[in-house]
Short mmCIF file of C-alpha atoms (C1' of nucleotides) in Angstrom, two decimals:
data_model
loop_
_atom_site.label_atom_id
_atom_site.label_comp_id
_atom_site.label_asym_id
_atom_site.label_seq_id
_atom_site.Cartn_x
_atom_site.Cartn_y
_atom_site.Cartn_z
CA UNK T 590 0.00 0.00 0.00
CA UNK T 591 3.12 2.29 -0.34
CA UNK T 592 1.50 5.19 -1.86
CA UNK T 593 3.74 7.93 -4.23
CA UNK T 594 3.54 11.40 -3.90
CA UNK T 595 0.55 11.81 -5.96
CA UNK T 596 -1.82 8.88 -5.43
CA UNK T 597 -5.13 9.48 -5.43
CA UNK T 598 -6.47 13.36 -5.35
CA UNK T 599 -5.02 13.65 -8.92
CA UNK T 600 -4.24 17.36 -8.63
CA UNK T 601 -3.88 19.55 -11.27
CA UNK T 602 -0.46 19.80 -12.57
CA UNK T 603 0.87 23.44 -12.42
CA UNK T 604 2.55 24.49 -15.59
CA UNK T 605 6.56 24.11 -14.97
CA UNK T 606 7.63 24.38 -18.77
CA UNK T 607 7.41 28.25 -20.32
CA UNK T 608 5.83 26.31 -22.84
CA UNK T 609 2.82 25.11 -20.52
CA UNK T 610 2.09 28.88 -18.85
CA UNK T 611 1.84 29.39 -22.54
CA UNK T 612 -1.06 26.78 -23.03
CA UNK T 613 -2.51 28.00 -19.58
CA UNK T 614 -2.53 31.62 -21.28
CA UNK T 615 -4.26 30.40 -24.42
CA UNK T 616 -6.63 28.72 -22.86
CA UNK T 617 -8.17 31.51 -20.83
CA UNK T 618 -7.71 34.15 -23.71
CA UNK T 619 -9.37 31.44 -25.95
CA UNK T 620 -12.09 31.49 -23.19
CA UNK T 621 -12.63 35.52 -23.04
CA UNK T 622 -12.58 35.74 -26.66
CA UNK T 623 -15.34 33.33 -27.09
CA UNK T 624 -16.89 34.69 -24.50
CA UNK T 625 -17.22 38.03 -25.95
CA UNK T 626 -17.96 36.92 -29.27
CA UNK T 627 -20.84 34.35 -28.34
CA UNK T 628 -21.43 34.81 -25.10
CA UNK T 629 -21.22 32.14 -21.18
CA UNK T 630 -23.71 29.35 -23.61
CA UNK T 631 -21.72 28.74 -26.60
CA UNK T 632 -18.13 28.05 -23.62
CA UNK T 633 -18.12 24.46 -24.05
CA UNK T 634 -14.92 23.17 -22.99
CA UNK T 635 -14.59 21.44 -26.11
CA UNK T 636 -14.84 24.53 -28.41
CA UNK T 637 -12.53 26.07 -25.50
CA UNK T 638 -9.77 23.88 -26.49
CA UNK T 639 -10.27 23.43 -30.34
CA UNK T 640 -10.13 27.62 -30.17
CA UNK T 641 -6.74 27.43 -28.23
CA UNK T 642 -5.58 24.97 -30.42
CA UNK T 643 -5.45 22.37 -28.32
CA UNK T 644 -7.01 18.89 -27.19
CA UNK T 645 -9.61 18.75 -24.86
CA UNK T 646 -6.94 16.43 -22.73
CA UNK T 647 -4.67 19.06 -22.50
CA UNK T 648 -7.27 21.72 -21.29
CA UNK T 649 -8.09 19.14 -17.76
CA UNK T 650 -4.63 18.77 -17.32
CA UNK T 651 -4.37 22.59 -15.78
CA UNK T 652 -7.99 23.34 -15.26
CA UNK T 653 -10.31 20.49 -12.87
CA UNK T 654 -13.39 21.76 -14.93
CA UNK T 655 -15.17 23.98 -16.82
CA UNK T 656 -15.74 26.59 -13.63
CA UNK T 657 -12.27 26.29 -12.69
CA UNK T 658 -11.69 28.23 -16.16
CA UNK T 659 -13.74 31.00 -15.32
CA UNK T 660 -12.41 31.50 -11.71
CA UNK T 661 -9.09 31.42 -13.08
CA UNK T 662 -10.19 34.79 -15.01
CA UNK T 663 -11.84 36.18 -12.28
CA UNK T 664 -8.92 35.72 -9.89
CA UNK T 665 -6.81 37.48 -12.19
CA UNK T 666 -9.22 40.00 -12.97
CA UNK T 667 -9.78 40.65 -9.14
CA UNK T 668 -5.70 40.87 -8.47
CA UNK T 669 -5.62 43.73 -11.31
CA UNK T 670 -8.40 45.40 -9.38
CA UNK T 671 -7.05 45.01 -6.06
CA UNK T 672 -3.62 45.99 -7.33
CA UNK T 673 -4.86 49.35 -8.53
CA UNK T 674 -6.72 49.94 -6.05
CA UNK T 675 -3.73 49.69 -3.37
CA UNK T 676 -1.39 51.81 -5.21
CA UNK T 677 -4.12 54.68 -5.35
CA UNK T 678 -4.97 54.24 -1.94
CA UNK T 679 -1.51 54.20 -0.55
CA UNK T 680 -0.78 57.43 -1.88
CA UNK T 681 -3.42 59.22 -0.10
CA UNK T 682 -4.30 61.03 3.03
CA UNK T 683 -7.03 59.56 4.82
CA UNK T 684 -7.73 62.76 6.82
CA UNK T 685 -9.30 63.97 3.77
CA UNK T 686 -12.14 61.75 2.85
CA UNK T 687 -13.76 62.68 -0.31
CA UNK T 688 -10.50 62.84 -2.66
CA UNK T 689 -9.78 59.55 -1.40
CA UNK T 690 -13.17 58.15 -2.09
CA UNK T 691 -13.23 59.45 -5.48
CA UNK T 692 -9.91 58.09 -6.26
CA UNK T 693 -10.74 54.51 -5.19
CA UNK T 694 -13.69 55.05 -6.86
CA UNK T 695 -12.08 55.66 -10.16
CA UNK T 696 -9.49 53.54 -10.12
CA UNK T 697 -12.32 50.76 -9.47
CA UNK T 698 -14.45 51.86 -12.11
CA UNK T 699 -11.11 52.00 -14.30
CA UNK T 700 -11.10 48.15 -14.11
CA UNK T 701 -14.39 47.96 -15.79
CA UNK T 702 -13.72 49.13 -19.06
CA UNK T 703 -13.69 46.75 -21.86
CA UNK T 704 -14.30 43.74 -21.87
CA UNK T 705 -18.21 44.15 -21.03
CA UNK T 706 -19.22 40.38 -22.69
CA UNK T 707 -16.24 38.58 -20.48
CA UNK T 708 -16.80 40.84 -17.28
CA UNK T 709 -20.14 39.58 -17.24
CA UNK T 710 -19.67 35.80 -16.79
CA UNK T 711 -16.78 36.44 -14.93
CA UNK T 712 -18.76 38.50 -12.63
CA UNK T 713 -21.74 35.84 -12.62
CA UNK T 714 -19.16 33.27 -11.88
CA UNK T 715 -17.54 34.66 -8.77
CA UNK T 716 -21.26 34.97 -7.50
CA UNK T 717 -21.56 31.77 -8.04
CA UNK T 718 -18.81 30.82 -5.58
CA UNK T 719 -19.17 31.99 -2.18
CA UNK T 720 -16.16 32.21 -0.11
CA UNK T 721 -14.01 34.49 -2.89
CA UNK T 722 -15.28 37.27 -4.53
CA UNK T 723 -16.51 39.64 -2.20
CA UNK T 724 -14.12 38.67 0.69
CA UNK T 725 -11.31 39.16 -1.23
CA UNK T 726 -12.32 42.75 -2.61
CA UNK T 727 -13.09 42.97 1.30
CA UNK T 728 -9.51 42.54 1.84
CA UNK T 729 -8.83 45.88 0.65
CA UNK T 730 -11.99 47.76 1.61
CA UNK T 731 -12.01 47.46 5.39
CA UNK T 732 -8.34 48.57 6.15
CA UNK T 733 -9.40 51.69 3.78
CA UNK T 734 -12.49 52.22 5.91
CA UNK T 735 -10.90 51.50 8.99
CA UNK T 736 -8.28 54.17 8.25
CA UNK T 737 -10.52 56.84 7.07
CA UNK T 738 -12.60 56.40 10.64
CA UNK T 739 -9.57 56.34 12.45
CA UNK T 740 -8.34 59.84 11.24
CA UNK T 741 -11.61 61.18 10.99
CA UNK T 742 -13.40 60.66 14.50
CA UNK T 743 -15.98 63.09 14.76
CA UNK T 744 -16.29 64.74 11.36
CA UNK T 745 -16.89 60.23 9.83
CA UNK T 746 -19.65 58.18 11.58
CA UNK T 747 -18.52 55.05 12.36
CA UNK T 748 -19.76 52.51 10.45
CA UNK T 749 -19.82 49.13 12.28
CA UNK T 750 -19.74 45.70 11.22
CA UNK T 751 -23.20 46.14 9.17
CA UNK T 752 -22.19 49.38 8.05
CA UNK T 753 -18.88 48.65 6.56
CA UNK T 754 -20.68 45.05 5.31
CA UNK T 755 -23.91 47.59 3.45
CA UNK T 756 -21.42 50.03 2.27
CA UNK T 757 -19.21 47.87 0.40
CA UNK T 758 -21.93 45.62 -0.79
CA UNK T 759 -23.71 48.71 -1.98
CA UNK T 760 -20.53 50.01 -4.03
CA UNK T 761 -19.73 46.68 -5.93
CA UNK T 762 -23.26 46.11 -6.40
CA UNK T 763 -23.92 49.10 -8.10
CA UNK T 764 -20.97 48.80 -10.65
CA UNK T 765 -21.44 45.11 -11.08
CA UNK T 766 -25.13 46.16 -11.85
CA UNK T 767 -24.20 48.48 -14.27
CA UNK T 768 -21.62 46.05 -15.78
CA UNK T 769 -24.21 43.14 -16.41
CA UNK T 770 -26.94 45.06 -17.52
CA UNK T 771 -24.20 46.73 -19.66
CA UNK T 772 -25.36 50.43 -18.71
CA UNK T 773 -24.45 52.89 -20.89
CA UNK T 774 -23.77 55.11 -17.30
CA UNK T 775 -21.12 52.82 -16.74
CA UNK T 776 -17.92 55.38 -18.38
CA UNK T 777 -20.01 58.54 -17.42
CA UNK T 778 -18.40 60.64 -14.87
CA UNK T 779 -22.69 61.28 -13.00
CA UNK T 780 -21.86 57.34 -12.58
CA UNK T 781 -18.90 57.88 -10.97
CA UNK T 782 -20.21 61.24 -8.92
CA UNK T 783 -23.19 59.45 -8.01
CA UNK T 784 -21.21 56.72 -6.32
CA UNK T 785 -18.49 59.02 -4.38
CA UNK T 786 -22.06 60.33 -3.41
CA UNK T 787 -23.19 57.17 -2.27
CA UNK T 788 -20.22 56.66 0.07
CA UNK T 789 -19.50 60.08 1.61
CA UNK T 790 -23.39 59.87 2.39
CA UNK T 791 -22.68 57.22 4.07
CA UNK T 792 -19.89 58.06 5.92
CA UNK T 793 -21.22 61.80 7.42
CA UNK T 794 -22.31 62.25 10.67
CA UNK T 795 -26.63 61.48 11.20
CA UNK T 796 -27.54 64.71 12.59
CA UNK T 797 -30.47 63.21 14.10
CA UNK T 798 -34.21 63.87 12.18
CA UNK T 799 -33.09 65.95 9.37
CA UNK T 800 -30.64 68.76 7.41
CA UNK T 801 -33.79 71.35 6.34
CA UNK T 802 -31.38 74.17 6.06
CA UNK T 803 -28.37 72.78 4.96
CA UNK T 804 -27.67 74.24 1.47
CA UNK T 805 -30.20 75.12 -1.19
CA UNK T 806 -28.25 74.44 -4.21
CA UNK T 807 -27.71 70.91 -4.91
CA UNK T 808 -24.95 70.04 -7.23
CA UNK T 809 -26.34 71.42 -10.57
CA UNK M 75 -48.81 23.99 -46.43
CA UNK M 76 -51.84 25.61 -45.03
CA UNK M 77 -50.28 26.34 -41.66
CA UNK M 78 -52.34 26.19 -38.01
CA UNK M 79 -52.95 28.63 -35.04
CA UNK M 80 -49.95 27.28 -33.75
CA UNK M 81 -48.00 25.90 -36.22
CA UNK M 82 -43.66 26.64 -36.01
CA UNK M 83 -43.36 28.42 -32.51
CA UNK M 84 -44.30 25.25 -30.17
CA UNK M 85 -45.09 27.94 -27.42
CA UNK M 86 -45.92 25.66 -24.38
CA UNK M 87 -49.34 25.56 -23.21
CA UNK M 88 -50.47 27.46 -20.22
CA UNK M 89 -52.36 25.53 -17.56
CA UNK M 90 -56.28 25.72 -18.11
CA UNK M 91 -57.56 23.12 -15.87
CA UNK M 92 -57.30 23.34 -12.73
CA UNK M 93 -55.37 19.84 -12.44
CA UNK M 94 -52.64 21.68 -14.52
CA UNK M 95 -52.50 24.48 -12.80
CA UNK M 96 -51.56 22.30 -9.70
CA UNK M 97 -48.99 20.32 -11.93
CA UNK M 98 -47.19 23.47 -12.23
CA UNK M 99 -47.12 24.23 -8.78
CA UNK M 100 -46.23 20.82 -8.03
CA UNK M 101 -43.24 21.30 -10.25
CA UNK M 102 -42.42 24.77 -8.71
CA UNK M 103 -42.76 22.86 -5.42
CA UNK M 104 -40.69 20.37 -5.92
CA UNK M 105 -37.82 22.65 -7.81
CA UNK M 106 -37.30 24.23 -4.55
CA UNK M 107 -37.11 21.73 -2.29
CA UNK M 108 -34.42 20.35 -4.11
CA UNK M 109 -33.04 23.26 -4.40
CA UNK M 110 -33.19 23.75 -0.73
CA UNK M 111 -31.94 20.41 0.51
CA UNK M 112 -29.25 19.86 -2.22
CA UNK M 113 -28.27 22.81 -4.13
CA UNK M 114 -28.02 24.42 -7.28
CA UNK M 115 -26.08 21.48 -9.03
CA UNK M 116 -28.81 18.66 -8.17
CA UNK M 117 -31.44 20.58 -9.49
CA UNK M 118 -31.84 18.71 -12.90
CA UNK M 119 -34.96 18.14 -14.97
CA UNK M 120 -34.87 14.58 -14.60
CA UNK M 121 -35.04 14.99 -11.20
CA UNK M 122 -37.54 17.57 -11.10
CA UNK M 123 -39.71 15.95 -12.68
CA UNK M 124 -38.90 12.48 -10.62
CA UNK M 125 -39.62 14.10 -7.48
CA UNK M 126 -42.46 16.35 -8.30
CA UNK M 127 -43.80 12.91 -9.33
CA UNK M 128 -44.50 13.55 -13.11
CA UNK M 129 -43.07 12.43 -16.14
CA UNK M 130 -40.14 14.52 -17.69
CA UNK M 131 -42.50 14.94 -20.62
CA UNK M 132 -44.88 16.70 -18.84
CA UNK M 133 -42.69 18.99 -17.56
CA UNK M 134 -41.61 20.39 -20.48
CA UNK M 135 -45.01 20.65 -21.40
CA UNK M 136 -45.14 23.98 -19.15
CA UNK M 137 -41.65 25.08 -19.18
CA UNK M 138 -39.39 25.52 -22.82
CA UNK M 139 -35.96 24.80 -20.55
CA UNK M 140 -34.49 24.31 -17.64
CA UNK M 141 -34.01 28.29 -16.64
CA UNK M 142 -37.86 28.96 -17.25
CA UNK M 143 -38.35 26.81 -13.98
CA UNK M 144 -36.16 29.47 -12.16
CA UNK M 145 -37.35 32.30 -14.02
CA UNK M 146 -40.81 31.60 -12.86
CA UNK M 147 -39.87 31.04 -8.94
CA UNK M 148 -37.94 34.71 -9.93
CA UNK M 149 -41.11 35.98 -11.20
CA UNK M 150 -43.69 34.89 -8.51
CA UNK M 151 -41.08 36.00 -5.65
CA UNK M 152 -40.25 39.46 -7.63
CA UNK M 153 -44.64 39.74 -7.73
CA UNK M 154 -44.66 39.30 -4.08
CA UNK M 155 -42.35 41.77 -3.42
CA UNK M 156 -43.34 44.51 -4.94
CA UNK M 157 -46.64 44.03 -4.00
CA UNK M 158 -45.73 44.10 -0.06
CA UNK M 159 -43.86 47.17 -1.37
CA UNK M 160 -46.71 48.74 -3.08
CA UNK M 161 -48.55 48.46 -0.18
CA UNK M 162 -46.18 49.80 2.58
CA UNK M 163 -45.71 52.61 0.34
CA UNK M 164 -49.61 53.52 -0.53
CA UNK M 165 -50.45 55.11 2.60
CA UNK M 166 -47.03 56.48 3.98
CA UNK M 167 -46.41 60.24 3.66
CA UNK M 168 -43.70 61.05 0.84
CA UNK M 169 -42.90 64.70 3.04
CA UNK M 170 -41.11 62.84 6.09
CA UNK M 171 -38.86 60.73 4.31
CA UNK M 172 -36.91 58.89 6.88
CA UNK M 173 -40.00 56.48 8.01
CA UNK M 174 -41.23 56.07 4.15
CA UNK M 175 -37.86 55.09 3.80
CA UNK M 176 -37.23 52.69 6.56
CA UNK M 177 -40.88 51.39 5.58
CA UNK M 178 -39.53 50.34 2.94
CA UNK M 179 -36.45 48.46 3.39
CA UNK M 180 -38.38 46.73 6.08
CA UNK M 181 -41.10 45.50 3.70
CA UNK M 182 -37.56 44.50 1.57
CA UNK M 183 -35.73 42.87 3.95
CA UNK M 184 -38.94 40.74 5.38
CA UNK M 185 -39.50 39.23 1.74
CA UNK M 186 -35.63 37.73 2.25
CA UNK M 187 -36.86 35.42 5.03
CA UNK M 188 -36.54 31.98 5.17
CA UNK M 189 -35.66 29.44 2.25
CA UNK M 190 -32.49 30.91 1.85
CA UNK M 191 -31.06 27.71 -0.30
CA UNK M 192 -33.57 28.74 -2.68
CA UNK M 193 -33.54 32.12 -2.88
CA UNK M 194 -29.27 32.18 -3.46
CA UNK M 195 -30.22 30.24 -6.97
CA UNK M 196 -33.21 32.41 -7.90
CA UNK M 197 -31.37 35.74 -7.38
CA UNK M 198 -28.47 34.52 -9.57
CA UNK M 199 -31.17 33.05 -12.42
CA UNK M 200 -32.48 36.48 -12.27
CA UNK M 201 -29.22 38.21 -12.52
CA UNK M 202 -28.02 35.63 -15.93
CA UNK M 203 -31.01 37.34 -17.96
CA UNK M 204 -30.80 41.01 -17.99
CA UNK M 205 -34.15 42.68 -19.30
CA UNK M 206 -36.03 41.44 -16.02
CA UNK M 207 -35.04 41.80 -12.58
CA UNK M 208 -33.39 44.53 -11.85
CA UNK M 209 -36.09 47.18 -14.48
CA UNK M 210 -39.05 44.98 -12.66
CA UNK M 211 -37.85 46.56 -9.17
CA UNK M 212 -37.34 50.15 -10.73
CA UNK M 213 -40.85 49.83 -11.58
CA UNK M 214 -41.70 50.54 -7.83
CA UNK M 215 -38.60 52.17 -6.79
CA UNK M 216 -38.38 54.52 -9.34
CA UNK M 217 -41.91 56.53 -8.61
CA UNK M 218 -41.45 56.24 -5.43
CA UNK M 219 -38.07 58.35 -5.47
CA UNK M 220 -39.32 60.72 -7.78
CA UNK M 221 -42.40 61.37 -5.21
CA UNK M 222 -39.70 61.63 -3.06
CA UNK M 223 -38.07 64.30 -4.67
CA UNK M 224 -40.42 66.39 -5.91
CA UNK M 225 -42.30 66.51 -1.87
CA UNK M 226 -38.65 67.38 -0.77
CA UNK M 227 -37.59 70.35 -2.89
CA UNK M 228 -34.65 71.54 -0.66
CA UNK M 229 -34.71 69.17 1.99
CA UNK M 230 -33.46 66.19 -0.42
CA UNK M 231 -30.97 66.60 -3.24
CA UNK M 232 -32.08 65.65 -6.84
CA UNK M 233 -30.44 62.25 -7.64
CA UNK M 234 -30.93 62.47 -11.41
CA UNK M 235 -30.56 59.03 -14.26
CA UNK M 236 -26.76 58.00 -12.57
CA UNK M 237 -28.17 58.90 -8.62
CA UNK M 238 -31.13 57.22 -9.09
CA UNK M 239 -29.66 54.33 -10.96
CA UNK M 240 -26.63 53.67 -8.20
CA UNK M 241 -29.29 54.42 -5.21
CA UNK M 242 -31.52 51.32 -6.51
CA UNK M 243 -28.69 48.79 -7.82
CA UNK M 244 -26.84 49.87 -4.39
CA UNK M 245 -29.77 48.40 -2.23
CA UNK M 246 -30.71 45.55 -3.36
CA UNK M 247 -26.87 44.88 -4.34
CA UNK M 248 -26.27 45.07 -0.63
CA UNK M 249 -29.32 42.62 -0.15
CA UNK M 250 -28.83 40.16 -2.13
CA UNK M 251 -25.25 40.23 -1.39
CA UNK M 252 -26.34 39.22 2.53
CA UNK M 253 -28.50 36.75 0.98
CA UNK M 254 -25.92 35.28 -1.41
CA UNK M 255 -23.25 34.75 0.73
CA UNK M 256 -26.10 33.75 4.17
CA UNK M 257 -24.40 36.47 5.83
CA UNK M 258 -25.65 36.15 9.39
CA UNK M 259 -26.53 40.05 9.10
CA UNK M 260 -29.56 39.71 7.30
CA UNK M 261 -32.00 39.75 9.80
CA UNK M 262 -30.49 42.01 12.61
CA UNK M 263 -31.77 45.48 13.61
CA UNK M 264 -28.19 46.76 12.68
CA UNK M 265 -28.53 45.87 8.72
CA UNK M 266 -31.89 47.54 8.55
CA UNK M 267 -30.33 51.01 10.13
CA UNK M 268 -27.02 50.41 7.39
CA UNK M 269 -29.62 49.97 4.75
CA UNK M 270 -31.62 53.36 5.93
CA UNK M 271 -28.74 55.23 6.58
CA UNK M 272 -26.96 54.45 3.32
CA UNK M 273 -30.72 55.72 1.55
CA UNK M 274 -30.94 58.83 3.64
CA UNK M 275 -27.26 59.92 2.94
CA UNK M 276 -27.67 59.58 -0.37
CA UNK M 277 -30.97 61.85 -0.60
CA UNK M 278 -29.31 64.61 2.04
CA UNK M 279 -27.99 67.19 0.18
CA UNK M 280 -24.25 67.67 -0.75
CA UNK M 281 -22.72 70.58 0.65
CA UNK M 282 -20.10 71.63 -1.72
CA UNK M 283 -16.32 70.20 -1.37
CA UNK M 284 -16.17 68.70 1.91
CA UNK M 285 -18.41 67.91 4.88
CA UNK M 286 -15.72 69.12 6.96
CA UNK M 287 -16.96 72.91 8.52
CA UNK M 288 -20.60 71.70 8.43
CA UNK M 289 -20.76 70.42 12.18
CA UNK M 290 -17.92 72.01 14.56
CA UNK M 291 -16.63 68.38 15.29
CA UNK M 292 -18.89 67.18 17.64
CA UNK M 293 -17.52 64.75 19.74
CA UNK M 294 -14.03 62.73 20.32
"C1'" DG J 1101 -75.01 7.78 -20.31
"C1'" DG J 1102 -72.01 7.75 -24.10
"C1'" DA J 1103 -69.07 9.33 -27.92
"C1'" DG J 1104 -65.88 12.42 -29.80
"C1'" DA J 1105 -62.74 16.27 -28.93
"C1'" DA J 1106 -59.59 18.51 -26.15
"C1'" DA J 1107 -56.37 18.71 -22.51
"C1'" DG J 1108 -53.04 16.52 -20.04
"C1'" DC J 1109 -49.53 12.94 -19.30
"C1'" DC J 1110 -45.91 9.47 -20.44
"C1'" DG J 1111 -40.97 7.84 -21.14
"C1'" DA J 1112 -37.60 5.77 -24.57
"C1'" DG J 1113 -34.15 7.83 -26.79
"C1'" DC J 1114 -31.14 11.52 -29.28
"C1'" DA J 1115 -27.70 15.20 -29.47
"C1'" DA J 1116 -24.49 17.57 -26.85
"C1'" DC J 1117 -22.15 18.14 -22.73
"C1'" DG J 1118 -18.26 17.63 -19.09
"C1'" DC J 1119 -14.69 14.90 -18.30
"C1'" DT J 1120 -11.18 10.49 -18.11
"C1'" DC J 1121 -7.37 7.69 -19.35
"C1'" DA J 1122 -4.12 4.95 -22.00
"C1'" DG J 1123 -0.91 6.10 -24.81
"C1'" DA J 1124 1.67 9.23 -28.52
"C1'" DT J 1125 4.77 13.18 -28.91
"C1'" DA J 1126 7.97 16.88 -27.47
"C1'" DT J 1127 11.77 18.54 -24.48
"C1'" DT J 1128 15.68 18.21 -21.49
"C1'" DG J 1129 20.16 16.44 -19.69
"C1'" DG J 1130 23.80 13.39 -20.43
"C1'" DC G 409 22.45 9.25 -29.71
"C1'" DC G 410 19.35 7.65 -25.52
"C1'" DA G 411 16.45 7.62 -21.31
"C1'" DA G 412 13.51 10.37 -18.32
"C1'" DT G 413 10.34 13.67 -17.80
"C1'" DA G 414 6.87 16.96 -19.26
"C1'" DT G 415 3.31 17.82 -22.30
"C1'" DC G 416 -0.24 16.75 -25.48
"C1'" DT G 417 -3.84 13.67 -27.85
"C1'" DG G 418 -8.77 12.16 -28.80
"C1'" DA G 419 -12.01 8.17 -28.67
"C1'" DG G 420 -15.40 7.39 -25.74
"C1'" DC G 421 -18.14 7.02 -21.02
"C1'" DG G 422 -21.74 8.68 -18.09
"C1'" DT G 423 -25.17 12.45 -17.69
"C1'" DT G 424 -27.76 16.11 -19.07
"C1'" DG G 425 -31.47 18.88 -21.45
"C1'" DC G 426 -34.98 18.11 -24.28
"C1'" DT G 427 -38.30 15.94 -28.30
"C1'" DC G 428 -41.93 13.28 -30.08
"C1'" DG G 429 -45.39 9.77 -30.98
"C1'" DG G 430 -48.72 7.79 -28.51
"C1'" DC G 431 -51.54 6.88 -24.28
"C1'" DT G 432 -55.04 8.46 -20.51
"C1'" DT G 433 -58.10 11.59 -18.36
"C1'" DT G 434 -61.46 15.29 -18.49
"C1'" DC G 435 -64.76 18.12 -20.79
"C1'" DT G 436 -68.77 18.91 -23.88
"C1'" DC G 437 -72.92 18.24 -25.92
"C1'" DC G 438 -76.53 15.34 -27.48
#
DNA sequence: GGAGAAAGCCGAGCAACGCTCAGATATTGG
DNA sequence: CCAATATCTGAGCGTTGCTCGGCTTTCTCC
């Protein structure tokens, strides 16, 4: 019963070769690009691999199945997001709020252009899949709001667990919205004004039953 | 080649006896228990039908495919809400917005109860077909912010296409987000007062740059 | 009540799918 | 050149969504 180093959960070989990250790469551009052209019915994994160029052997050797293919993209997808968003964020002084909500803002919305026919699987997809997705966009969100309420006591509500859990919900869910229904708001800059709206809303102070005399002119 | 009333479409019948009627609710039925007890993946047709105690034939009798069977749990669920939010809404006053408001997301909040297994798979059918879902809820929503506005001249900031459009997707992105991922949140106090709060700071007007001189730093 | 029409139900079987596995082919190091 | 390893191949298996010809139940009207 002396069992060898890979006996029976017949994992999924990582590419070592250049030459099989190559295949990997074709595979998932084959994937978007039939994606965009035909849309999430017509991805077979067998008309996956005959796009690529490839058998459909070759395609199971790196990918367990079909889904695997699709969270592959989003993974990526979500690292180029979350990389973006960290550089823009680093940069910037939490004591002031509302540039740094705008500029996470944009540099989120930035990762939505192009694309639209593959963003919507891949978005579908990572619904699909509980534990990923919005925890890992989470990753990023709650050290930003944690900083901003830090260095803003007083002039930021805090937020609390359902707070922080609403707000970010409400902010992906209104760009992945806009991304499957393909909006045409979706490059606008009222889309992106409406949602820096959305979060510094959020984020001032309740002053109890209402603001009556606050300001007459809106933002016309 | 004379051709019938119904000669190349093969629309499928709707239900005119009553014993079809309850076929289709059987079906409906027995859709979500499966899809309660064993998940999105074991709901096939096969075993639809098996368990609803028909023949497969029959079931396709009501429903062209597969998807219809969701779309139609989406559709009677989607009816059900917006009729608990038509009501709420009918004889609340549109000048005090903050209990119209919170009227509101209760009504929304207490149509996510229960059956959660199902409703995860419905939410996501309704999100793979665009045209329905989310325009069937800005059927309500959508009068109901412009009565909003127009009672609140002053007192609530215009929202316009993008405002209006991010305030709605927002909502029930945070929503079906809980419900998606069985966040424990869903039916606590504190996600109700999130949901209200991120409404009412969207409607409160904007005052310029920065909320920063509006309130002389209250506390901390 | 009975006979014909209409509505409803049945289930074997087909095309297409996701996926496996035994072996052919390419690449590397000596 | 050869052996060892990595990579690729594709016929074919089990399952799925779905069709179609025919059977059974219910309605309708005399």
């Amino acid at each position: 019963m002396a069992k060898q180093t890979k006996p029976l959960v017949t994992l999924r070989k990582s590419p070592t070769q250049a030459r099989a990250q190559e295949t990997v790469d074709t595979i998932l551009e084959a994937s978007a690009q039939i994606l965009q052209k035909d849309g999430e019915g017509a991805l077979t994994t067998n008309r996956i691999a005959e796009h690529a160029g490839f058998s459909i052997g070759t395609l199971y050797q790196y990918f367990p199945n079909r889904d695997a293919i699709l969270a592959a993209m989003a993974s990526r997808e979500q690292a180029h997001i979350l990389g973006k968003l960290e550089a823009v964020l680093a940069r910037l002084d939490p004591a002031d709020p509302e540039p740094m909500v705008r500029e996470a803002v944009r540099a989120l919305l930035g990762a939505f252009r192009g694309r639209h026919g593959v963003r919507r699987a891949v978005i579908l997809s990572v619904m699909r899949r509980l534990p990923d997705g919005p925890l890992a966009s989470a990753g990023v969100a709650e050290p930003l709001l944690a900083a901003l309420e830090a260095r803003n006591a007083g002039r930021v509500a805090p937020l609390g667990e359902a707070g922080g859990f609403v707000l970010l919900r409400a902010i992906t869910g209104a760009v992945r919205a806009a991304a499957i229904e393909r909006s045409p708001l979706l490059g606008t800059p009222a889309f992106e004004d409406a949602l820096v709206r959305l979060v510094m809303g959020m984020l001032r102070p309740t002053t109890g039953p209402a603001v009556a005399a606050a300001q007459p002119a809106g933002g016309a």
